[in-house]
PDB file of C-alpha atoms in Angstrom:
ATOM      1  CA  MET A 740       0.000   0.000   0.000  1.00 92.00           C
ATOM      2  CA  PRO A 741       1.254   3.534  -0.695  1.00 97.00           C
ATOM      3  CA  SER A 742       2.145   5.725   2.266  1.00 98.00           C
ATOM      4  CA  VAL A 743       0.353   8.786   0.857  1.00 98.00           C
ATOM      5  CA  SER A 744      -2.805   9.117  -1.187  1.00 98.00           C
ATOM      6  CA  VAL A 745      -2.819  12.371  -3.161  1.00 98.00           C
ATOM      7  CA  VAL A 746      -6.350  13.546  -3.922  1.00 98.00           C
ATOM      8  CA  ILE A 747      -6.775  15.961  -6.843  1.00 98.00           C
ATOM      9  CA  PRO A 748     -10.369  17.132  -7.421  1.00 98.00           C
ATOM     10  CA  THR A 749     -10.920  18.693 -10.833  1.00 97.00           C
ATOM     11  CA  PHE A 750     -13.681  20.300 -12.858  1.00 96.00           C
ATOM     12  CA  ASN A 751     -13.290  21.706 -16.372  1.00 96.00           C
ATOM     13  CA  ARG A 752      -9.648  22.675 -15.942  1.00 95.00           C
ATOM     14  CA  ALA A 753      -8.032  20.475 -18.572  1.00 96.00           C
ATOM     15  CA  GLU A 754      -5.511  23.220 -19.350  1.00 95.00           C
ATOM     16  CA  LEU A 755      -4.321  23.487 -15.733  1.00 95.00           C
ATOM     17  CA  LEU A 756      -4.530  19.880 -14.537  1.00 97.00           C
ATOM     18  CA  PRO A 757      -1.336  18.563 -16.238  1.00 98.00           C
ATOM     19  CA  ALA A 758       0.929  20.934 -14.291  1.00 97.00           C
ATOM     20  CA  ALA A 759      -0.673  19.840 -11.018  1.00 98.00           C
ATOM     21  CA  ILE A 760      -0.205  16.161 -11.865  1.00 98.00           C
ATOM     22  CA  ARG A 761       3.405  16.665 -12.935  1.00 98.00           C
ATOM     23  CA  SER A 762       4.158  18.481  -9.674  1.00 98.00           C
ATOM     24  CA  VAL A 763       3.166  15.300  -7.824  1.00 98.00           C
ATOM     25  CA  LEU A 764       5.023  12.929 -10.130  1.00 98.00           C
ATOM     26  CA  ASN A 765       8.167  15.068  -9.674  1.00 98.00           C
ATOM     27  CA  GLN A 766       8.198  14.663  -5.887  1.00 98.00           C
ATOM     28  CA  THR A 767      11.413  13.435  -4.279  1.00 98.00           C
ATOM     29  CA  PHE A 768       9.169  11.263  -2.073  1.00 98.00           C
ATOM     30  CA  GLN A 769       7.706   8.676  -4.436  1.00 98.00           C
ATOM     31  CA  ASP A 770       5.658   6.334  -2.219  1.00 98.00           C
ATOM     32  CA  PHE A 771       2.243   7.644  -3.240  1.00 98.00           C
ATOM     33  CA  GLU A 772      -0.848   7.081  -5.328  1.00 98.00           C
ATOM     34  CA  ILE A 773      -2.751   9.824  -7.156  1.00 98.00           C
ATOM     35  CA  LEU A 774      -6.532   9.861  -7.125  1.00 98.00           C
ATOM     36  CA  ILE A 775      -7.858  12.274  -9.757  1.00 98.00           C
ATOM     37  CA  VAL A 776     -11.556  12.837  -9.107  1.00 98.00           C
ATOM     38  CA  ASP A 777     -13.281  14.392 -12.103  1.00 98.00           C
ATOM     39  CA  ASP A 778     -16.406  16.159 -10.875  1.00 98.00           C
ATOM     40  CA  GLY A 779     -18.347  15.681 -14.124  1.00 97.00           C
ATOM     41  CA  SER A 780     -16.161  17.808 -16.408  1.00 97.00           C
ATOM     42  CA  SER A 781     -17.439  18.561 -19.894  1.00 96.00           C
ATOM     43  CA  ASP A 782     -14.011  19.409 -21.359  1.00 96.00           C
ATOM     44  CA  THR A 783     -11.106  17.161 -22.364  1.00 97.00           C
ATOM     45  CA  THR A 784     -10.130  16.201 -18.808  1.00 97.00           C
ATOM     46  CA  PRO A 785     -10.486  12.403 -19.406  1.00 97.00           C
ATOM     47  CA  ASP A 786      -8.184  12.599 -22.432  1.00 97.00           C
ATOM     48  CA  ILE A 787      -5.646  14.678 -20.505  1.00 97.00           C
ATOM     49  CA  VAL A 788      -5.438  12.081 -17.739  1.00 97.00           C
ATOM     50  CA  LYS A 789      -4.867   9.302 -20.287  1.00 97.00           C
ATOM     51  CA  THR A 790      -1.694  11.014 -21.481  1.00 97.00           C
ATOM     52  CA  PHE A 791      -0.005  10.162 -18.149  1.00 97.00           C
ATOM     53  CA  ASP A 792       1.360   6.635 -18.238  1.00 95.00           C
ATOM     54  CA  ASP A 793       1.786   5.901 -14.544  1.00 97.00           C
ATOM     55  CA  LYS A 794       0.057   3.022 -12.748  1.00 97.00           C
ATOM     56  CA  ARG A 795      -0.103   5.052  -9.543  1.00 98.00           C
ATOM     57  CA  ILE A 796      -2.679   7.377 -11.165  1.00 98.00           C
ATOM     58  CA  HIS A 797      -6.312   6.396 -10.635  1.00 98.00           C
ATOM     59  CA  TYR A 798      -9.057   8.277 -12.453  1.00 98.00           C
ATOM     60  CA  ILE A 799     -12.516   8.479 -10.877  1.00 98.00           C
ATOM     61  CA  ARG A 800     -15.391  10.363 -12.485  1.00 98.00           C
ATOM     62  CA  HIS A 801     -18.658  11.702 -11.084  1.00 98.00           C
ATOM     63  CA  ALA A 802     -21.495  11.314 -13.574  1.00 97.00           C
ATOM     64  CA  VAL A 803     -22.760  14.792 -12.646  1.00 96.00           C
ATOM     65  CA  PRO A 804     -21.006  17.672 -10.842  1.00 96.00           C
ATOM     66  CA  ARG A 805     -21.355  17.419  -7.068  1.00 96.00           C
ATOM     67  CA  GLY A 806     -18.874  20.057  -5.882  1.00 94.00           C
ATOM     68  CA  GLY A 807     -15.319  20.132  -4.621  1.00 95.00           C
ATOM     69  CA  ALA A 808     -16.137  18.738  -1.173  1.00 97.00           C
ATOM     70  CA  ALA A 809     -17.827  15.680  -2.676  1.00 98.00           C
ATOM     71  CA  ALA A 810     -14.916  15.157  -5.078  1.00 98.00           C
ATOM     72  CA  ARG A 811     -12.400  15.211  -2.229  1.00 98.00           C
ATOM     73  CA  ASN A 812     -14.558  12.843  -0.189  1.00 98.00           C
ATOM     74  CA  THR A 813     -14.710  10.433  -3.122  1.00 98.00           C
ATOM     75  CA  GLY A 814     -10.923  10.522  -3.278  1.00 98.00           C
ATOM     76  CA  ILE A 815     -10.629   9.864   0.456  1.00 98.00           C
ATOM     77  CA  ALA A 816     -13.083   6.954   0.194  1.00 98.00           C
ATOM     78  CA  HIS A 817     -10.949   5.331  -2.528  1.00 98.00           C
ATOM     79  CA  SER A 818      -7.597   6.096  -0.878  1.00 98.00           C
ATOM     80  CA  ARG A 819      -5.343   3.327   0.423  1.00 98.00           C
ATOM     81  CA  GLY A 820      -2.589   5.363   2.068  1.00 98.00           C
ATOM     82  CA  GLU A 821      -2.025   5.959   5.756  1.00 98.00           C
ATOM     83  CA  TYR A 822      -1.879   9.676   4.952  1.00 98.00           C
ATOM     84  CA  VAL A 823      -3.912  11.851   2.610  1.00 98.00           C
ATOM     85  CA  ALA A 824      -2.604  14.955   0.856  1.00 98.00           C
ATOM     86  CA  PHE A 825      -4.796  17.307  -1.143  1.00 98.00           C
ATOM     87  CA  LEU A 826      -3.880  19.275  -4.252  1.00 98.00           C
ATOM     88  CA  ASP A 827      -6.243  21.612  -6.073  1.00 97.00           C
ATOM     89  CA  ASP A 828      -6.117  21.221  -9.848  1.00 96.00           C
ATOM     90  CA  ASP A 829      -4.892  24.812 -10.291  1.00 94.00           C
ATOM     91  CA  ASP A 830      -2.046  24.676  -7.749  1.00 97.00           C
ATOM     92  CA  GLU A 831       1.454  23.158  -7.967  1.00 98.00           C
ATOM     93  CA  TRP A 832       3.702  21.538  -5.369  1.00 98.00           C
ATOM     94  CA  TYR A 833       7.448  21.994  -5.096  1.00 98.00           C
ATOM     95  CA  PRO A 834       9.460  18.745  -5.512  1.00 98.00           C
ATOM     96  CA  HIS A 835      10.304  18.299  -1.806  1.00 98.00           C
ATOM     97  CA  LYS A 836       6.815  19.041  -0.466  1.00 98.00           C
ATOM     98  CA  LEU A 837       5.775  15.508   0.491  1.00 98.00           C
ATOM     99  CA  ALA A 838       9.258  14.545   1.696  1.00 98.00           C
ATOM    100  CA  ARG A 839       9.401  17.468   4.135  1.00 98.00           C
ATOM    101  CA  GLN A 840       5.902  16.834   5.451  1.00 98.00           C
ATOM    102  CA  MET A 841       6.420  13.100   5.877  1.00 98.00           C
ATOM    103  CA  GLU A 842       9.646  13.785   7.758  1.00 98.00           C
ATOM    104  CA  VAL A 843       7.795  15.959  10.262  1.00 97.00           C
ATOM    105  CA  MET A 844       4.776  13.662  10.463  1.00 97.00           C
ATOM    106  CA  ARG A 845       6.809  10.539  11.211  1.00 95.00           C
ATOM    107  CA  LYS A 846       8.620  12.308  14.056  1.00 95.00           C
ATOM    108  CA  SER A 847       5.455  13.764  15.563  1.00 95.00           C
ATOM    109  CA  GLU A 848       3.402  12.550  18.510  1.00 93.00           C
ATOM    110  CA  PRO A 849       0.227  10.488  17.838  1.00 92.00           C
ATOM    111  CA  GLU A 850      -2.031  13.408  18.716  1.00 96.00           C
ATOM    112  CA  VAL A 851      -0.672  15.354  15.710  1.00 98.00           C
ATOM    113  CA  ALA A 852      -3.116  14.632  12.899  1.00 97.00           C
ATOM    114  CA  ALA A 853      -1.914  17.073  10.262  1.00 98.00           C
ATOM    115  CA  VAL A 854       1.124  18.932   8.967  1.00 98.00           C
ATOM    116  CA  TYR A 855       0.635  22.018   6.813  1.00 98.00           C
ATOM    117  CA  SER A 856       3.160  24.188   5.017  1.00 98.00           C
ATOM    118  CA  GLY A 857       3.849  27.686   3.851  1.00 97.00           C
ATOM    119  CA  TYR A 858       3.162  28.688   0.264  1.00 97.00           C
ATOM    120  CA  PHE A 859       3.483  31.495  -2.235  1.00 97.00           C
ATOM    121  CA  VAL A 860       0.403  33.227  -3.622  1.00 95.00           C
ATOM    122  CA  VAL A 861       0.925  33.662  -7.370  1.00 94.00           C
ATOM    123  CA  GLU A 862      -1.106  35.469 -10.017  1.00 92.00           C
ATOM    124  CA  ARG A 863      -2.001  32.904 -12.659  1.00 88.00           C
ATOM    125  CA  ALA A 864      -2.077  35.410 -15.526  1.00 88.00           C
ATOM    126  CA  THR A 865       1.298  37.027 -14.863  1.00 91.00           C
ATOM    127  CA  GLY A 866       3.233  34.587 -12.700  1.00 90.00           C
ATOM    128  CA  ARG A 867       3.868  37.400 -10.234  1.00 93.00           C
ATOM    129  CA  VAL A 868       4.244  36.422  -6.575  1.00 94.00           C
ATOM    130  CA  CYS A 869       1.739  38.642  -4.795  1.00 92.00           C
ATOM    131  CA  GLY A 870       1.831  37.142  -1.322  1.00 93.00           C
ATOM    132  CA  ARG A 871       3.240  34.537   1.007  1.00 95.00           C
ATOM    133  CA  MET A 872       1.544  32.411   3.626  1.00 95.00           C
ATOM    134  CA  THR A 873       3.962  31.737   6.493  1.00 96.00           C
ATOM    135  CA  PRO A 874       2.676  29.315   9.170  1.00 96.00           C
ATOM    136  CA  LYS A 875       3.073  30.396  12.775  1.00 95.00           C
ATOM    137  CA  SER A 876       0.597  28.271  14.704  1.00 96.00           C
ATOM    138  CA  LYS A 877       0.862  24.668  15.855  1.00 96.00           C
ATOM    139  CA  GLY A 878      -0.447  22.453  18.592  1.00 97.00           C
ATOM    140  CA  ASP A 879      -3.997  23.125  19.753  1.00 98.00           C
ATOM    141  CA  LEU A 880      -5.581  25.450  17.166  1.00 98.00           C
ATOM    142  CA  SER A 881      -9.200  24.993  18.259  1.00 97.00           C
ATOM    143  CA  SER A 882      -9.612  28.579  19.500  1.00 97.00           C
ATOM    144  CA  GLU A 883      -7.539  30.266  16.801  1.00 97.00           C
ATOM    145  CA  LEU A 884      -9.418  28.570  13.961  1.00 98.00           C
ATOM    146  CA  LEU A 885     -12.676  30.117  15.131  1.00 97.00           C
ATOM    147  CA  ALA A 886     -11.183  33.603  14.820  1.00 96.00           C
ATOM    148  CA  THR A 887      -9.193  33.131  11.615  1.00 95.00           C
ATOM    149  CA  ASN A 888      -7.720  30.503   9.291  1.00 95.00           C
ATOM    150  CA  PRO A 889      -3.985  30.266  10.071  1.00 96.00           C
ATOM    151  CA  ILE A 890      -3.641  27.189   7.844  1.00 97.00           C
ATOM    152  CA  GLY A 891      -5.048  28.272   4.492  1.00 93.00           C
ATOM    153  CA  GLY A 892      -6.492  25.995   1.836  1.00 91.00           C
ATOM    154  CA  THR A 893      -6.266  22.278   1.198  1.00 96.00           C
ATOM    155  CA  SER A 894      -3.208  22.129  -1.086  1.00 97.00           C
ATOM    156  CA  CYS A 895      -0.791  22.705   1.813  1.00 98.00           C
ATOM    157  CA  MET A 896      -2.167  19.919   4.013  1.00 98.00           C
ATOM    158  CA  LEU A 897      -1.043  16.368   4.826  1.00 98.00           C
ATOM    159  CA  VAL A 898      -3.361  14.555   7.255  1.00 98.00           C
ATOM    160  CA  ARG A 899      -3.675  11.114   8.818  1.00 98.00           C
ATOM    161  CA  LYS A 900      -6.496   9.196   7.155  1.00 98.00           C
ATOM    162  CA  ASP A 901      -7.736   7.689  10.416  1.00 97.00           C
ATOM    163  CA  SER A 902      -8.114  11.223  11.826  1.00 97.00           C
ATOM    164  CA  LEU A 903     -10.333  12.168   8.891  1.00 97.00           C
ATOM    165  CA  GLU A 904     -12.412   9.060   9.476  1.00 96.00           C
ATOM    166  CA  LYS A 905     -12.860   9.994  13.130  1.00 97.00           C
ATOM    167  CA  VAL A 906     -14.049  13.593  12.653  1.00 97.00           C
ATOM    168  CA  GLY A 907     -15.770  13.125   9.285  1.00 95.00           C
ATOM    169  CA  CYS A 908     -14.599  14.360   5.916  1.00 96.00           C
ATOM    170  CA  PHE A 909     -15.571  17.519   4.023  1.00 98.00           C
ATOM    171  CA  ASP A 910     -19.103  18.872   4.535  1.00 98.00           C
ATOM    172  CA  GLU A 911     -20.746  18.534   1.117  1.00 97.00           C
ATOM    173  CA  ASN A 912     -23.502  20.981   2.077  1.00 96.00           C
ATOM    174  CA  LEU A 913     -21.006  23.841   2.218  1.00 96.00           C
ATOM    175  CA  PRO A 914     -20.542  25.782  -1.045  1.00 94.00           C
ATOM    176  CA  SER A 915     -17.505  27.522   0.517  1.00 93.00           C
ATOM    177  CA  PHE A 916     -15.324  27.301   3.656  1.00 95.00           C
ATOM    178  CA  GLN A 917     -15.142  23.486   3.383  1.00 96.00           C
ATOM    179  CA  ASP A 918     -11.462  23.534   4.309  1.00 96.00           C
ATOM    180  CA  ARG A 919     -11.815  25.735   7.384  1.00 96.00           C
ATOM    181  CA  ASP A 920     -14.789  23.709   8.592  1.00 98.00           C
ATOM    182  CA  LEU A 921     -12.727  20.526   8.439  1.00 98.00           C
ATOM    183  CA  TRP A 922      -9.756  22.166  10.145  1.00 98.00           C
ATOM    184  CA  ILE A 923     -12.016  23.303  12.999  1.00 98.00           C
ATOM    185  CA  ARG A 924     -13.392  19.794  13.485  1.00 98.00           C
ATOM    186  CA  LEU A 925      -9.903  18.266  13.366  1.00 98.00           C
ATOM    187  CA  SER A 926      -8.642  20.828  15.887  1.00 98.00           C
ATOM    188  CA  ARG A 927     -11.202  19.693  18.454  1.00 97.00           C
ATOM    189  CA  GLU A 928      -9.723  16.203  18.500  1.00 97.00           C
ATOM    190  CA  PHE A 929      -6.113  16.544  17.353  1.00 98.00           C
ATOM    191  CA  ARG A 930      -3.123  18.858  17.108  1.00 98.00           C
ATOM    192  CA  PHE A 931      -1.328  20.402  14.130  1.00 98.00           C
ATOM    193  CA  ASP A 932       2.278  20.947  13.119  1.00 98.00           C
ATOM    194  CA  TYR A 933       3.744  22.962  10.268  1.00 98.00           C
ATOM    195  CA  ILE A 934       6.693  23.583   7.975  1.00 98.00           C
ATOM    196  CA  GLU A 935       7.442  27.275   7.672  1.00 97.00           C
ATOM    197  CA  GLU A 936       9.046  27.258   4.227  1.00 96.00           C
ATOM    198  CA  PRO A 937       6.839  27.640   1.121  1.00 97.00           C
ATOM    199  CA  LEU A 938       6.270  24.237  -0.477  1.00 98.00           C
ATOM    200  CA  LEU A 939       3.806  25.113  -3.232  1.00 98.00           C
ATOM    201  CA  ASN A 940       2.379  27.807  -5.459  1.00 97.00           C
ATOM    202  CA  TYR A 941      -1.204  28.767  -4.678  1.00 96.00           C
ATOM    203  CA  TYR A 942      -2.517  30.413  -7.829  1.00 93.00           C
ATOM    204  CA  VAL A 943      -5.125  33.170  -7.834  1.00 89.00           C
ATOM    205  CA  HIS A 944      -7.393  33.901 -10.788  1.00 78.00           C
ATOM    206  CA  PRO A 945     -11.004  35.038 -11.395  1.00 70.00           C
ATOM    207  CA  ASN A 946     -12.378  31.488 -11.155  1.00 63.00           C
ATOM    208  CA  LYS A 947     -11.468  30.854  -7.519  1.00 59.00           C
ATOM    209  CA  VAL A 948     -14.308  29.899  -5.150  1.00 57.00           C
ATOM    210  CA  TRP A 949     -13.762  32.943  -2.941  1.00 58.00           C
ATOM    211  CA  THR A 950     -14.574  35.208  -5.902  1.00 70.00           C
ATOM    212  CA  ASN A 951     -18.123  33.767  -5.971  1.00 86.00           C
ATOM    213  CA  LEU A 952     -19.904  36.079  -3.538  1.00 92.00           C
ATOM    214  CA  ASP A 953     -23.147  34.076  -3.501  1.00 92.00           C
ATOM    215  CA  ALA A 954     -21.225  30.927  -2.529  1.00 92.00           C
ATOM    216  CA  LEU A 955     -19.377  32.846   0.189  1.00 93.00           C
ATOM    217  CA  LEU A 956     -22.605  34.181   1.681  1.00 95.00           C
ATOM    218  CA  GLN A 957     -24.327  30.798   1.597  1.00 96.00           C
ATOM    219  CA  GLY A 958     -21.314  29.156   3.195  1.00 96.00           C
ATOM    220  CA  LEU A 959     -21.147  31.824   5.889  1.00 96.00           C
ATOM    221  CA  GLU A 960     -24.725  31.190   6.984  1.00 97.00           C
ATOM    222  CA  ILE A 961     -24.123  27.446   7.271  1.00 97.00           C
ATOM    223  CA  MET A 962     -20.888  28.024   9.178  1.00 98.00           C
ATOM    224  CA  LEU A 963     -22.662  30.399  11.567  1.00 98.00           C
ATOM    225  CA  GLY A 964     -25.180  27.666  12.244  1.00 97.00           C
ATOM    226  CA  LYS A 965     -22.294  25.441  13.290  1.00 97.00           C
ATOM    227  CA  TYR A 966     -19.984  27.833  15.107  1.00 98.00           C
ATOM    228  CA  GLY A 967     -21.999  30.997  15.690  1.00 97.00           C
ATOM    229  CA  SER A 968     -21.966  30.527  19.457  1.00 97.00           C
ATOM    230  CA  SER A 969     -18.338  31.695  19.371  1.00 97.00           C
ATOM    231  CA  VAL A 970     -17.904  35.470  19.710  1.00 97.00           C
ATOM    232  CA  ALA A 971     -14.617  35.242  17.812  1.00 97.00           C
ATOM    233  CA  PHE A 972     -16.288  33.417  14.943  1.00 98.00           C
ATOM    234  CA  ARG A 973     -19.102  35.981  14.738  1.00 98.00           C
ATOM    235  CA  LYS A 974     -16.583  38.822  14.570  1.00 97.00           C
ATOM    236  CA  ALA A 975     -14.643  37.061  11.821  1.00 96.00           C
ATOM    237  CA  SER A 976     -17.881  36.417   9.931  1.00 97.00           C
ATOM    238  CA  SER A 977     -18.779  40.100  10.259  1.00 98.00           C
ATOM    239  CA  ASP A 978     -15.585  40.954   8.377  1.00 96.00           C
ATOM    240  CA  ARG A 979     -16.537  38.485   5.639  1.00 95.00           C
ATOM    241  CA  TYR A 980     -19.987  40.018   5.299  1.00 97.00           C
ATOM    242  CA  LEU A 981     -18.414  43.465   5.126  1.00 96.00           C
ATOM    243  CA  PHE A 982     -16.164  42.302   2.283  1.00 93.00           C
ATOM    244  CA  CYS A 983     -19.088  40.753   0.399  1.00 94.00           C
ATOM    245  CA  GLY A 984     -21.278  43.794   0.985  1.00 94.00           C
ATOM    246  CA  ILE A 985     -18.668  46.170  -0.439  1.00 91.00           C
ATOM    247  CA  LYS A 986     -18.059  43.974  -3.471  1.00 91.00           C
ATOM    248  CA  LEU A 987     -21.769  43.593  -4.163  1.00 93.00           C
ATOM    249  CA  CYS A 988     -22.301  47.344  -4.002  1.00 91.00           C
ATOM    250  CA  GLU A 989     -19.353  47.888  -6.324  1.00 86.00           C
ATOM    251  CA  ALA A 990     -21.074  45.483  -8.737  1.00 88.00           C
ATOM    252  CA  ASN A 991     -24.260  47.594  -8.490  1.00 89.00           C
ATOM    253  CA  GLN A 992     -26.078  44.868  -6.569  1.00 92.00           C
ATOM    254  CA  PHE A 993     -27.087  47.296  -3.851  1.00 92.00           C
ATOM    255  CA  ASP A 994     -29.989  45.332  -2.373  1.00 93.00           C
ATOM    256  CA  LYS A 995     -27.768  42.316  -1.744  1.00 95.00           C
ATOM    257  CA  GLY A 996     -24.926  44.553  -0.649  1.00 94.00           C
ATOM    258  CA  ARG A 997     -27.023  46.386   1.934  1.00 95.00           C
ATOM    259  CA  ARG A 998     -28.294  43.073   3.338  1.00 96.00           C
ATOM    260  CA  ALA A 999     -24.734  41.835   3.717  1.00 97.00           C
ATOM    261  CA  LEU A1000     -23.652  45.065   5.421  1.00 97.00           C
ATOM    262  CA  ARG A1001     -26.584  44.875   7.842  1.00 97.00           C
ATOM    263  CA  ARG A1002     -25.601  41.288   8.648  1.00 98.00           C
ATOM    264  CA  ALA A1003     -22.054  42.482   9.362  1.00 98.00           C
ATOM    265  CA  ILE A1004     -23.437  44.985  11.856  1.00 98.00           C
ATOM    266  CA  VAL A1005     -25.642  42.391  13.595  1.00 97.00           C
ATOM    267  CA  LEU A1006     -22.702  40.027  14.001  1.00 98.00           C
ATOM    268  CA  ASN A1007     -20.369  42.712  15.363  1.00 97.00           C
ATOM    269  CA  PRO A1008     -22.314  45.831  16.389  1.00 97.00           C
ATOM    270  CA  TYR A1009     -19.225  47.496  17.857  1.00 96.00           C
ATOM    271  CA  ALA A1010     -17.319  47.640  14.563  1.00 96.00           C
ATOM    272  CA  VAL A1011     -17.552  51.103  12.982  1.00 95.00           C
ATOM    273  CA  LYS A1012     -16.685  50.348   9.362  1.00 94.00           C
ATOM    274  CA  PRO A1013     -19.871  48.414   8.438  1.00 95.00           C
ATOM    275  CA  TYR A1014     -21.997  51.391   9.564  1.00 95.00           C
ATOM    276  CA  CYS A1015     -19.983  53.720   7.355  1.00 91.00           C
ATOM    277  CA  TYR A1016     -20.370  51.531   4.291  1.00 91.00           C
ATOM    278  CA  LEU A1017     -24.056  50.955   4.947  1.00 94.00           C
ATOM    279  CA  LEU A1018     -24.596  54.713   5.115  1.00 92.00           C
ATOM    280  CA  LEU A1019     -22.846  55.120   1.774  1.00 89.00           C
ATOM    281  CA  ALA A1020     -24.878  52.262   0.270  1.00 89.00           C
ATOM    282  CA  LEU A1021     -28.116  53.857   1.470  1.00 90.00           C
ATOM    283  CA  LEU A1022     -27.117  57.214  -0.027  1.00 85.00           C
ATOM    284  CA  GLY A1023     -26.833  55.528  -3.416  1.00 74.00           C
ATOM    285  CA  PRO A1024     -24.269  54.326  -5.930  1.00 72.00           C
ATOM    286  CA  ARG A1025     -23.127  57.783  -7.014  1.00 71.00           C
ATOM    287  CA  THR A1026     -22.297  58.856  -3.464  1.00 71.00           C
ATOM    288  CA  MET A1027     -20.529  55.617  -2.697  1.00 70.00           C
ATOM    289  CA  ALA A1028     -18.478  55.754  -5.883  1.00 69.00           C
ATOM    290  CA  THR A1029     -17.532  59.371  -5.224  1.00 70.00           C
ATOM    291  CA  VAL A1030     -16.374  58.782  -1.666  1.00 67.00           C
ATOM    292  CA  ARG A1031     -14.458  55.624  -2.560  1.00 63.00           C
ATOM    293  CA  SER A1032     -12.673  57.401  -5.387  1.00 65.00           C
ATOM    294  CA  ARG A1033     -11.590  60.302  -3.218  1.00 61.00           C
ATOM    295  CA  LYS A1034      -9.006  58.607  -1.073  1.00 46.00           C
ATOM    296  CA  ALA A1035      -7.703  61.993   0.040  1.00 37.00           C
ATOM    297  CA  SER A1036     -10.902  62.822   1.934  1.00 45.00           C
ATOM    298  CA  VAL A1037     -10.853  62.483   5.704  1.00 43.00           C
ATOM    299  CA  PHE A1038     -13.692  59.964   5.641  1.00 41.00           C
ATOM    300  CA  GLY A1039     -11.953  57.958   2.983  1.00 40.00           C
ATOM    301  CA  ARG A1040      -8.648  57.930   4.838  1.00 43.00           C
ATOM    302  CA  LEU A1041     -10.282  56.789   8.049  1.00 40.00           C
ATOM    303  CA  TRP A1042     -12.590  54.075   6.846  1.00 38.00           C
ATOM    304  CA  LEU A1043     -12.234  53.215   3.193  1.00 39.00           C
ATOM    305  CA  THR A1044      -8.576  52.704   2.443  1.00 39.00           C
ATOM    306  CA  ASN A1045      -8.358  49.050   3.513  1.00 39.00           C
ATOM    307  CA  SER A1046     -11.231  47.622   1.502  1.00 36.00           C
TER     308      SER A1046
END
């Protein structure tokens, strides 16, 4: 049996998938299998997979699209490794990623269920590095994960399969925040470790899930149903609603934007910024556009420069 099962969910990204697959095949640690779960793609994804002649690659296809969480769960269900690593079809690992994580995992205590790594944030269109995620938190992350996500997405994670089986896999009802939800549930039973150095490129482009505001808002409501008893989680969710509200207003969807801004206020009534944006949204698109464009104004400097 392989030590690591690498799960790659994919949907209509035939042009990006080969680079992700190659980044796994080029690992210095070679004791793995690759489970490519095609979530009902309508492009040439099946033909792309066939071009890779490696018996460790297993192709699984959903008859109809069921979402990224379901695709990852299908991969986990078919996995044979003691550990599971996830790779999004639009990201790429560095060659020593699995080797470094397995080194840490094998030296860790049994209560450590997962090892995550740093990564670079890269613009897909230009190749420009626009950010870096540097891990700083390990051990018991149960409180911190309610306030923020110090881990990031799934592509940086290596986790024990039996830990996933204990807490349950990805919540298929969530249209967003599936990764953070799983990290929170893992943190209530197990501990985390990390590797500070960047071990992959996390690519950003217009087709990322977090650019879908409707999916973000739907996911937020479900997450609040799960974790809304936490003050820290409500405050963090207020910031998310503020972000969505601003973006919706900028897209001239003012009814939705105002609702999101009101929700931000309900979740954190002591934060000033949501009130300011709601006032602008109520005054109308022209006023909001004018104030946001005049960064030199006092109001703009105080409240609008960090949006």
